Structure formats: C-alpha cells, structure tokens
PDB file of C-alpha atoms in Angstrom:
ATOM      1  CA  MET A 140    -171.953 -94.656 -24.298  1.00  0.00           C
ATOM      2  CA  LYS A 141    -174.331 -95.288 -21.182  1.00  0.00           C
ATOM      3  CA  GLU A 142    -177.611 -94.373 -21.697  1.00  0.00           C
ATOM      4  CA  ILE A 143    -178.976 -90.735 -19.989  1.00  0.00           C
ATOM      5  CA  THR A 144    -182.114 -88.609 -19.799  1.00  0.00           C
ATOM      6  CA  ALA A 145    -182.408 -85.312 -19.260  1.00  0.00           C
ATOM      7  CA  ARG A 146    -185.876 -83.494 -17.818  1.00  0.00           C
ATOM      8  CA  LEU A 147    -185.594 -79.770 -17.461  1.00  0.00           C
ATOM      9  CA  TRP A 148    -188.941 -78.010 -16.344  1.00  0.00           C
ATOM     10  CA  ASP A 149    -189.123 -74.188 -16.493  1.00  0.00           C
ATOM     11  CA  ASN A 150    -188.511 -71.972 -12.940  1.00  0.00           C
ATOM     12  CA  PRO A 151    -191.510 -70.773 -11.521  1.00  0.00           C
ATOM     13  CA  LYS A 152    -189.388 -69.234  -9.270  1.00  0.00           C
ATOM     14  CA  PHE A 153    -186.519 -67.698 -11.478  1.00  0.00           C
ATOM     15  CA  GLY A 154    -186.747 -64.122 -10.582  1.00  0.00           C
ATOM     16  CA  THR A 155    -187.364 -64.582  -7.800  1.00  0.00           C
ATOM     17  CA  THR A 156    -186.011 -63.021  -4.010  1.00  0.00           C
ATOM     18  CA  TYR A 157    -184.802 -65.282  -1.129  1.00  0.00           C
ATOM     19  CA  GLY A 158    -183.106 -62.166   0.820  1.00  0.00           C
ATOM     20  CA  LYS A 159    -182.106 -58.780   0.677  1.00  0.00           C
ATOM     21  CA  GLY A 160    -180.561 -57.804  -3.183  1.00  0.00           C
ATOM     22  CA  GLN A 161    -180.570 -62.054  -2.996  1.00  0.00           C
ATOM     23  CA  TYR A 162    -182.172 -63.275  -6.219  1.00  0.00           C
ATOM     24  CA  ARG A 163    -183.277 -67.060  -7.896  1.00  0.00           C
ATOM     25  CA  ARG A 164    -181.651 -67.439 -11.465  1.00  0.00           C
ATOM     26  CA  ALA A 165    -182.116 -70.504 -12.719  1.00  0.00           C
ATOM     27  CA  ILE A 166    -183.957 -70.579 -15.896  1.00  0.00           C
ATOM     28  CA  TYR A 167    -184.629 -74.464 -15.784  1.00  0.00           C
ATOM     29  CA  ASN A 168    -184.360 -77.099 -13.434  1.00  0.00           C
ATOM     30  CA  GLY A 169    -183.861 -80.638 -14.008  1.00  0.00           C
ATOM     31  CA  THR A 170    -182.675 -83.844 -12.715  1.00  0.00           C
ATOM     32  CA  LEU A 171    -180.003 -86.032 -15.348  1.00  0.00           C
ATOM     33  CA  GLU A 172    -180.446 -89.795 -15.126  1.00  0.00           C
ATOM     34  CA  VAL A 173    -178.048 -92.581 -15.644  1.00  0.00           C
ATOM     35  CA  SER A 174    -178.980 -96.206 -16.359  1.00  0.00           C
ATOM     36  CA  GLN A 175    -176.236 -97.968 -14.868  1.00  0.00           C
ATOM     37  CA  PRO A 176    -174.921 -97.465 -12.540  1.00  0.00           C
ATOM     38  CA  ARG A 177    -178.489 -96.271 -11.223  1.00  0.00           C
ATOM     39  CA  SER A 178    -177.025 -92.357 -10.436  1.00  0.00           C
ATOM     40  CA  LYS A 179    -179.232 -89.118 -10.515  1.00  0.00           C
ATOM     41  CA  TYR A 180    -178.264 -85.961 -11.185  1.00  0.00           C
ATOM     42  CA  LEU A 181    -179.331 -82.184 -10.172  1.00  0.00           C
ATOM     43  CA  VAL A 182    -178.952 -79.326 -12.939  1.00  0.00           C
ATOM     44  CA  ASP A 183    -180.307 -75.401 -12.434  1.00  0.00           C
ATOM     45  CA  PHE A 184    -179.152 -73.973 -15.768  1.00  0.00           C
ATOM     46  CA  GLU A 185    -178.028 -69.827 -15.505  1.00  0.00           C
ATOM     47  CA  GLU A 186    -176.783 -67.722 -18.043  1.00  0.00           C
ATOM     48  CA  ILE A 187    -172.970 -68.346 -17.729  1.00  0.00           C
ATOM     49  CA  GLU A 188    -171.840 -65.338 -16.356  1.00  0.00           C
ATOM     50  CA  THR A 189    -173.791 -66.130 -13.098  1.00  0.00           C
ATOM     51  CA  TRP A 190    -173.252 -69.971 -13.471  1.00  0.00           C
ATOM     52  CA  PHE A 191    -169.805 -69.131 -13.115  1.00  0.00           C
ATOM     53  CA  HIS A 192    -169.339 -67.195 -10.545  1.00  0.00           C
ATOM     54  CA  THR A 193    -172.344 -69.256  -7.859  1.00  0.00           C
ATOM     55  CA  ALA A 194    -169.010 -72.047  -7.606  1.00  0.00           C
ATOM     56  CA  LYS A 195    -169.109 -72.916  -4.548  1.00  0.00           C
ATOM     57  CA  ALA A 196    -168.055 -76.318  -3.432  1.00  0.00           C
ATOM     58  CA  PRO A 197    -164.448 -76.588  -3.774  1.00  0.00           C
ATOM     59  CA  VAL A 198    -164.418 -79.151  -6.772  1.00  0.00           C
ATOM     60  CA  HIS A 199    -166.416 -76.796  -8.731  1.00  0.00           C
ATOM     61  CA  VAL A 200    -164.420 -73.847  -8.028  1.00  0.00           C
ATOM     62  CA  GLY A 201    -161.497 -76.077  -8.297  1.00  0.00           C
ATOM     63  CA  MET A 202    -162.753 -76.626 -11.855  1.00  0.00           C
ATOM     64  CA  THR A 203    -163.054 -72.739 -12.351  1.00  0.00           C
ATOM     65  CA  GLN A 204    -159.727 -71.870 -11.035  1.00  0.00           C
ATOM     66  CA  ARG A 205    -158.308 -73.770 -14.310  1.00  0.00           C
ATOM     67  CA  LEU A 206    -159.965 -71.997 -17.050  1.00  0.00           C
ATOM     68  CA  ASP A 207    -157.459 -69.018 -18.652  1.00  0.00           C
ATOM     69  CA  GLU A 208    -160.166 -66.092 -18.886  1.00  0.00           C
ATOM     70  CA  LEU A 209    -163.669 -65.353 -17.382  1.00  0.00           C
ATOM     71  CA  PRO A 210    -165.985 -66.193 -19.663  1.00  0.00           C
ATOM     72  CA  VAL A 211    -168.947 -64.161 -20.529  1.00  0.00           C
ATOM     73  CA  ASN A 212    -173.067 -64.658 -21.414  1.00  0.00           C
ATOM     74  CA  GLU A 213    -173.474 -66.065 -24.430  1.00  0.00           C
ATOM     75  CA  SER A 214    -177.085 -65.373 -26.545  1.00  0.00           C
ATOM     76  CA  GLY A 215    -178.781 -68.526 -25.857  1.00  0.00           C
ATOM     77  CA  VAL A 216    -176.706 -70.424 -24.114  1.00  0.00           C
ATOM     78  CA  LEU A 217    -177.154 -71.779 -20.347  1.00  0.00           C
ATOM     79  CA  MET A 218    -174.890 -73.392 -17.946  1.00  0.00           C
ATOM     80  CA  SER A 219    -175.524 -75.945 -15.284  1.00  0.00           C
ATOM     81  CA  TRP A 220    -172.976 -77.093 -11.908  1.00  0.00           C
ATOM     82  CA  ILE A 221    -173.977 -81.029 -11.343  1.00  0.00           C
ATOM     83  CA  TYR A 222    -175.020 -82.606  -7.928  1.00  0.00           C
ATOM     84  CA  ARG A 223    -175.506 -85.976  -7.316  1.00  0.00           C
ATOM     85  CA  TYR A 224    -178.805 -86.572  -5.674  1.00  0.00           C
ATOM     86  CA  GLU A 225    -178.284 -89.524  -2.571  1.00  0.00           C
ATOM     87  CA  LEU A 226    -180.879 -89.831  -0.106  1.00  0.00           C
ATOM     88  CA  SER A 227    -182.216 -86.686  -0.026  1.00  0.00           C
ATOM     89  CA  ASN A 228    -178.834 -85.325  -0.039  1.00  0.00           C
ATOM     90  CA  LYS A 229    -177.488 -83.108  -3.128  1.00  0.00           C
ATOM     91  CA  ILE A 230    -173.484 -83.657  -3.361  1.00  0.00           C
ATOM     92  CA  PRO A 231    -171.236 -81.745  -5.593  1.00  0.00           C
ATOM     93  CA  VAL A 232    -169.876 -83.801  -8.586  1.00  0.00           C
ATOM     94  CA  ARG A 233    -166.846 -82.706 -11.515  1.00  0.00           C
ATOM     95  CA  GLY A 234    -168.908 -81.512 -14.050  1.00  0.00           C
ATOM     96  CA  TYR A 235    -171.403 -79.040 -16.526  1.00  0.00           C
ATOM     97  CA  ALA A 236    -174.044 -79.109 -18.323  1.00  0.00           C
ATOM     98  CA  ALA A 237    -174.663 -76.228 -21.035  1.00  0.00           C
ATOM     99  CA  LEU A 238    -178.210 -76.192 -22.772  1.00  0.00           C
ATOM    100  CA  ASP A 239    -177.707 -74.029 -26.561  1.00  0.00           C
ATOM    101  CA  LEU A 240    -181.613 -72.949 -27.202  1.00  0.00           C
ATOM    102  CA  ASN A 241    -179.629 -72.039 -30.656  1.00  0.00           C
ATOM    103  CA  HIS A 242    -179.024 -75.739 -31.964  1.00  0.00           C
ATOM    104  CA  HIS A 243    -181.405 -77.761 -29.333  1.00  0.00           C
ATOM    105  CA  ARG A 244    -178.178 -79.173 -27.641  1.00  0.00           C
ATOM    106  CA  LEU A 245    -177.662 -80.459 -24.177  1.00  0.00           C
ATOM    107  CA  ILE A 246    -174.072 -81.038 -24.170  1.00  0.00           C
ATOM    108  CA  ILE A 247    -173.232 -82.713 -20.744  1.00  0.00           C
ATOM    109  CA  GLU A 248    -169.658 -83.998 -19.124  1.00  0.00           C
ATOM    110  CA  ILE A 249    -170.113 -85.870 -15.606  1.00  0.00           C
ATOM    111  CA  GLU A 250    -166.713 -87.476 -13.571  1.00  0.00           C
ATOM    112  CA  ASP A 251    -168.015 -88.846 -10.921  1.00  0.00           C
ATOM    113  CA  THR A 252    -165.375 -91.083  -9.166  1.00  0.00           C
ATOM    114  CA  ASP A 253    -168.217 -92.313  -6.280  1.00  0.00           C
ATOM    115  CA  THR A 254    -170.955 -93.778  -9.293  1.00  0.00           C
ATOM    116  CA  GLN A 255    -167.777 -94.883 -11.699  1.00  0.00           C
ATOM    117  CA  ILE A 256    -168.844 -92.394 -14.223  1.00  0.00           C
ATOM    118  CA  HIS A 257    -166.394 -90.509 -16.522  1.00  0.00           C
ATOM    119  CA  GLU A 258    -168.651 -90.216 -18.869  1.00  0.00           C
ATOM    120  CA  SER A 259    -169.610 -86.433 -22.192  1.00  0.00           C
ATOM    121  CA  TRP A 260    -173.299 -86.632 -24.321  1.00  0.00           C
ATOM    122  CA  ASN A 261    -174.778 -84.460 -26.811  1.00  0.00           C
ATOM    123  CA  LEU A 262    -178.648 -84.868 -27.183  1.00  0.00           C
ATOM    124  CA  ALA A 263    -180.700 -83.258 -29.386  1.00  0.00           C
ATOM    125  CA  VAL A 264    -183.581 -81.366 -26.835  1.00  0.00           C
ATOM    126  CA  ARG A 265    -186.986 -81.087 -28.056  1.00  0.00           C
ATOM    127  CA  SER A 266    -190.265 -79.845 -26.297  1.00  0.00           C
ATOM    128  CA  CYS A 267    -192.701 -82.488 -24.710  1.00  0.00           C
ATOM    129  CA  ILE A 268    -196.511 -81.975 -24.538  1.00  0.00           C
ATOM    130  CA  ALA A 269    -198.531 -82.829 -21.712  1.00  0.00           C
ATOM    131  CA  ARG A 270    -200.868 -85.428 -22.375  1.00  0.00           C
ATOM    132  CA  THR A 271    -202.844 -85.857 -18.870  1.00  0.00           C
ATOM    133  CA  PRO A 272    -203.584 -82.997 -17.637  1.00  0.00           C
ATOM    134  CA  GLY A 273    -203.152 -82.673 -13.889  1.00  0.00           C
ATOM    135  CA  LYS A 274    -199.294 -84.402 -14.149  1.00  0.00           C
ATOM    136  CA  PRO A 275    -196.590 -83.072 -14.096  1.00  0.00           C
ATOM    137  CA  THR A 276    -194.532 -82.777 -17.645  1.00  0.00           C
ATOM    138  CA  PRO A 277    -190.435 -81.578 -18.596  1.00  0.00           C
ATOM    139  CA  THR A 278    -190.679 -78.704 -20.393  1.00  0.00           C
ATOM    140  CA  LEU A 279    -187.853 -80.102 -22.623  1.00  0.00           C
ATOM    141  CA  ILE A 280    -186.771 -83.292 -22.781  1.00  0.00           C
ATOM    142  CA  ALA A 281    -182.952 -85.228 -24.032  1.00  0.00           C
ATOM    143  CA  THR A 282    -182.353 -88.660 -24.091  1.00  0.00           C
ATOM    144  CA  ASN A 283    -180.083 -91.404 -25.998  1.00  0.00           C
ATOM    145  CA  ALA A 284    -182.265 -93.938 -24.148  1.00  0.00           C
ATOM    146  CA  THR A 285    -184.428 -95.722 -26.661  1.00  0.00           C
ATOM    147  CA  LEU A 286    -187.041 -96.228 -24.425  1.00  0.00           C
ATOM    148  CA  LEU A 287    -188.012 -93.862 -21.312  1.00  0.00           C
ATOM    149  CA  ASP A 288    -188.687 -95.233 -17.951  1.00  0.00           C
ATOM    150  CA  SER A 289    -192.115 -95.580 -16.733  1.00  0.00           C
ATOM    151  CA  PRO A 290    -194.596 -93.223 -15.981  1.00  0.00           C
ATOM    152  CA  GLN A 291    -192.802 -90.472 -17.502  1.00  0.00           C
ATOM    153  CA  ASN A 292    -192.335 -91.178 -21.274  1.00  0.00           C
ATOM    154  CA  PRO A 293    -193.781 -88.417 -22.701  1.00  0.00           C
ATOM    155  CA  SER A 294    -195.030 -87.041 -25.867  1.00  0.00           C
ATOM    156  CA  THR A 295    -192.805 -84.766 -28.066  1.00  0.00           C
ATOM    157  CA  ASN A 296    -193.086 -82.685 -30.619  1.00  0.00           C
ATOM    158  CA  GLY A 297    -189.820 -81.507 -32.336  1.00  0.00           C
ATOM    159  CA  ALA A 298    -187.933 -78.473 -30.879  1.00  0.00           C
ATOM    160  CA  PHE A 299    -188.642 -75.308 -29.799  1.00  0.00           C
ATOM    161  CA  THR A 300    -192.347 -75.450 -30.594  1.00  0.00           C
ATOM    162  CA  GLY A 301    -195.155 -73.214 -28.835  1.00  0.00           C
ATOM    163  CA  VAL A 302    -194.556 -72.176 -25.335  1.00  0.00           C
ATOM    164  CA  ASN A 303    -191.130 -72.864 -26.064  1.00  0.00           C
ATOM    165  CA  ALA A 304    -190.905 -70.989 -28.668  1.00  0.00           C
ATOM    166  CA  ARG A 305    -191.622 -68.053 -27.153  1.00  0.00           C
ATOM    167  CA  ALA A 306    -189.727 -68.388 -23.579  1.00  0.00           C
ATOM    168  CA  LEU A 307    -186.848 -69.193 -26.214  1.00  0.00           C
ATOM    169  CA  GLU A 308    -187.683 -65.117 -27.448  1.00  0.00           C
ATOM    170  CA  GLU A 309    -187.685 -64.080 -23.989  1.00  0.00           C
ATOM    171  CA  LEU A 310    -183.958 -65.416 -22.891  1.00  0.00           C
ATOM    172  CA  THR A 311    -182.529 -64.313 -26.625  1.00  0.00           C
ATOM    173  CA  HIS A 312    -184.156 -60.523 -25.661  1.00  0.00           C
ATOM    174  CA  ARG A 313    -183.012 -60.949 -21.711  1.00  0.00           C
ATOM    175  CA  VAL A 314    -179.716 -61.592 -22.580  1.00  0.00           C
ATOM    176  CA  GLN A 315    -179.120 -59.104 -25.071  1.00  0.00           C
ATOM    177  CA  SER A 316    -180.145 -56.220 -23.194  1.00  0.00           C
TER     178      SER A 316
END
C-alpha cells in the first residue's frame, strides 16, 4: 500500500456566496499527498447530496451514472471528488474521498491512470494542535506514513477534541435540521 497523507482545513468561506443563489458548500478543504509516485490531490468535503449534484467533470459524472439510486445525506458523513493538482491545474481523476466524522475515518479511493495510482485507503483521522503561532496547521490529519514530510509535522491530541468536537456537534446539528 502506498503512503498517503491527508491534511484537512476548516473552510473559512463555507456558507458565503459567490454569485446570486450560489453558496460555497465545502465544510473542509484539503490535500492528499501520495509519496510514490509523488502526487498531490485536492479535496473539498461537502454533504453527500451536494457532492453528488456537483459532479461536473465527465469522469465524475460517469461515476454518478453507475449508481442505482440517488445518495442521501447521512449525519456526520462528508464526500469529495478528487482532483490531481499539477502545475497549478486541477485535473479530475476517477475516485472519491469520504470523511466519516462519527467514526473518525477517512476513506479514499483513487484510480489515476496518468500516475499509475490505483489504491484505496481507510485511515484514522486525528485533530491537530497548532504549535507555532501564525503558521498554518491543518484542522484534521490522516496518514499511513511513518514520518510526515517537514515543515508540517503537526502534533496530534487524539480525535475530535476541543474546537473540532464543537465543529462535529455543529455539523451534526446542521445536517439534522
């Protein structure tokens, strides 16, 4: 299994508009970094129904057409399409990521023919502590790597404590109402 590191940040623009009737719906933004071959992917975690209906790239639309029934929102579960980030371009790839806040798990599936990555991961998600003031630190991290690349080698204090516990409660409340 290839080593991967997922770093997720709270989306500060969540709920804001970018046009008439158009809202930013990603609760978390993040990166997925595969070590061999070195590849970087972008993810935007949204509620399941929003994720399903925001498929734009032909590869993602094709994935939605294979489903027998429309997915519905599930409390504490967020989904994302996957885009490879290469030379400032976002290239859609076959795959998805599912963030289960109830069980503190991140499930990733990538089928990228250009980089020859055909893998699935099921990772434990942990919250991060910001050790250096002013330095960007992810909100959540998940990895199967033995050592994270510097400069981001954040400490963790277990899953969903402090601010992230409140975020989980707020998300659960928002999804239920």
